Amino acid sequence: DGLVHADTAAKEAIDMKRLWALGNWSRFVRPGYARIAAESPDRALLVSAWISPDGKEVVAVAVNEGTESITSDVTGLANLSGFSDKPAMAAWETSEVLNLEKVSEGVVGSRTFPARSITTLVIR
């Protein structure tokens, strides 16, 4: 199966979790964005980040491949120099129960990444 499974007997299309996982990057990392350094102090939390061409937005995608939730300070995941002391941040999550759903909006700070989830952080 790929991103969508076609059930010909039931005449319906079933979206696979892979579809939503891919959306964590494809929906937010736009053409022209440049990859920037990003890292996590926890080995189970894999982080990648991009900055917009105008330097006003950072998109960080965190994959928690572990079986336990991880709490981390978002300011340490990617270089946010040039942003205000408390930039705005919105988070979208794909997990066992969520399909790329917006889960929070506020200022950058500490965040809990659920077990076996992908979280996209958009920082402005």
Tab-separated table of C-alpha atoms in Angstrom:
chain	number	residue	atom	x	y	z
A	1	ASP	CA	0.000	0.000	0.000
A	2	GLY	CA	1.012	3.570	-0.578
A	3	LEU	CA	-0.497	6.785	0.752
A	4	VAL	CA	-4.101	5.793	-0.006
A	5	HIS	CA	-5.586	2.293	-0.118
A	6	ALA	CA	-8.359	1.653	-2.618
A	7	ASP	CA	-10.914	-0.803	-1.287
A	8	THR	CA	-12.555	-1.841	-4.544
A	9	ALA	CA	-15.086	-4.112	-2.836
A	10	ALA	CA	-16.414	-1.293	-0.649
A	11	LYS	CA	-15.766	1.312	-3.383
A	12	GLU	CA	-13.913	3.635	-1.048
A	13	ALA	CA	-10.469	5.126	-0.565
A	14	ILE	CA	-8.811	4.727	2.819
A	15	ASP	CA	-6.114	7.203	3.802
A	16	MET	CA	-3.054	5.541	5.293
A	17	LYS	CA	-1.088	6.953	8.241
A	18	ARG	CA	1.844	7.432	5.805
A	19	LEU	CA	-0.167	10.105	4.000
A	20	TRP	CA	-0.535	12.169	7.163
A	21	ALA	CA	3.078	11.595	8.176
A	22	LEU	CA	4.331	12.912	4.829
A	23	GLY	CA	2.107	15.969	5.247
A	24	ASN	CA	4.161	17.085	8.247
A	25	TRP	CA	6.839	18.089	5.746
A	26	SER	CA	5.019	18.706	2.464
A	27	ARG	CA	2.378	21.043	3.916
A	28	PHE	CA	4.789	23.321	5.778
A	29	VAL	CA	8.252	23.168	4.162
A	30	ARG	CA	7.661	25.249	1.051
A	31	PRO	CA	9.812	25.736	-2.059
A	32	GLY	CA	12.706	28.079	-1.359
A	33	TYR	CA	13.035	27.144	2.334
A	34	ALA	CA	16.605	26.311	3.365
A	35	ARG	CA	17.585	23.513	5.742
A	36	ILE	CA	19.160	24.707	8.991
A	37	ALA	CA	20.893	22.899	11.833
A	38	ALA	CA	18.582	21.215	14.305
A	39	GLU	CA	19.153	18.680	17.039
A	40	SER	CA	17.611	17.181	20.120
A	41	PRO	CA	19.306	16.161	23.346
A	42	ASP	CA	17.184	12.986	23.303
A	43	ARG	CA	18.288	10.287	20.825
A	44	ALA	CA	14.690	9.117	20.277
A	45	LEU	CA	13.616	12.588	19.059
A	46	LEU	CA	14.776	13.192	15.484
A	47	VAL	CA	14.558	16.834	14.404
A	48	SER	CA	14.946	18.604	11.075
A	49	ALA	CA	14.345	22.309	10.451
A	50	TRP	CA	14.025	24.830	7.620
A	51	ILE	CA	13.928	28.615	7.413
A	52	SER	CA	11.795	30.625	5.004
A	53	PRO	CA	13.502	32.712	2.303
A	54	ASP	CA	12.651	35.941	4.160
A	55	GLY	CA	13.990	34.537	7.461
A	56	LYS	CA	10.709	35.182	9.284
A	57	GLU	CA	9.564	31.572	9.737
A	58	VAL	CA	11.203	28.368	10.932
A	59	VAL	CA	9.552	25.002	10.386
A	60	ALA	CA	10.837	22.200	12.602
A	61	VAL	CA	9.650	18.615	12.284
A	62	ALA	CA	10.234	16.358	15.284
A	63	VAL	CA	9.820	12.602	15.023
A	64	ASN	CA	9.543	10.766	18.324
A	65	GLU	CA	10.317	7.212	17.339
A	66	GLY	CA	10.391	6.083	20.971
A	67	THR	CA	7.694	4.352	22.963
A	68	GLU	CA	7.503	7.101	25.598
A	69	SER	CA	6.639	10.807	25.432
A	70	ILE	CA	9.557	13.233	25.376
A	71	THR	CA	9.474	16.756	26.793
A	72	SER	CA	11.978	19.197	25.319
A	73	ASP	CA	12.602	22.941	25.179
A	74	VAL	CA	11.795	23.953	21.601
A	75	THR	CA	14.261	26.859	21.671
A	76	GLY	CA	17.093	24.331	21.819
A	77	LEU	CA	15.954	22.283	18.819
A	78	ALA	CA	16.769	24.842	16.096
A	79	ASN	CA	18.617	28.142	15.831
A	80	LEU	CA	16.082	30.894	16.485
A	81	SER	CA	18.517	33.809	16.512
A	82	GLY	CA	16.958	36.832	14.874
A	83	PHE	CA	13.523	36.037	16.323
A	84	SER	CA	11.940	37.868	19.230
A	85	ASP	CA	12.519	36.532	22.766
A	86	LYS	CA	9.175	34.690	22.655
A	87	PRO	CA	8.244	34.012	19.030
A	88	ALA	CA	4.814	32.602	18.198
A	89	MET	CA	4.575	28.881	17.597
A	90	ALA	CA	1.872	26.570	16.295
A	91	ALA	CA	2.097	22.776	16.397
A	92	TRP	CA	0.508	20.070	14.230
A	93	GLU	CA	0.664	16.416	15.187
A	94	THR	CA	0.405	13.051	13.507
A	95	SER	CA	0.161	10.185	15.984
A	96	GLU	CA	-1.765	7.012	16.594
A	97	VAL	CA	-4.943	9.044	17.220
A	98	LEU	CA	-4.327	12.289	15.256
A	99	ASN	CA	-3.907	12.919	11.541
A	100	LEU	CA	-1.926	16.144	11.050
A	101	GLU	CA	-4.143	18.106	13.409
A	102	LYS	CA	-3.330	21.455	14.968
A	103	VAL	CA	-2.741	20.758	18.645
A	104	SER	CA	-1.500	24.072	20.027
A	105	GLU	CA	-0.758	27.705	19.380
A	106	GLY	CA	1.136	30.088	21.622
A	107	VAL	CA	4.726	31.082	22.310
A	108	VAL	CA	7.856	28.983	21.972
A	109	GLY	CA	8.693	27.028	25.105
A	110	SER	CA	8.743	23.501	26.412
A	111	ARG	CA	6.720	20.907	24.513
A	112	THR	CA	5.816	17.270	24.997
A	113	PHE	CA	6.154	15.054	21.951
A	114	PRO	CA	3.919	11.969	22.280
A	115	ALA	CA	5.352	8.500	21.771
A	116	ARG	CA	5.613	7.386	18.136
A	117	SER	CA	4.474	10.727	16.733
A	118	ILE	CA	5.513	13.381	14.244
A	119	THR	CA	5.072	17.009	15.264
A	120	THR	CA	5.526	20.022	13.014
A	121	LEU	CA	6.332	23.310	14.721
A	122	VAL	CA	5.852	26.546	12.792
A	123	ILE	CA	7.704	29.373	14.514
A	124	ARG	CA	7.249	33.024	13.538
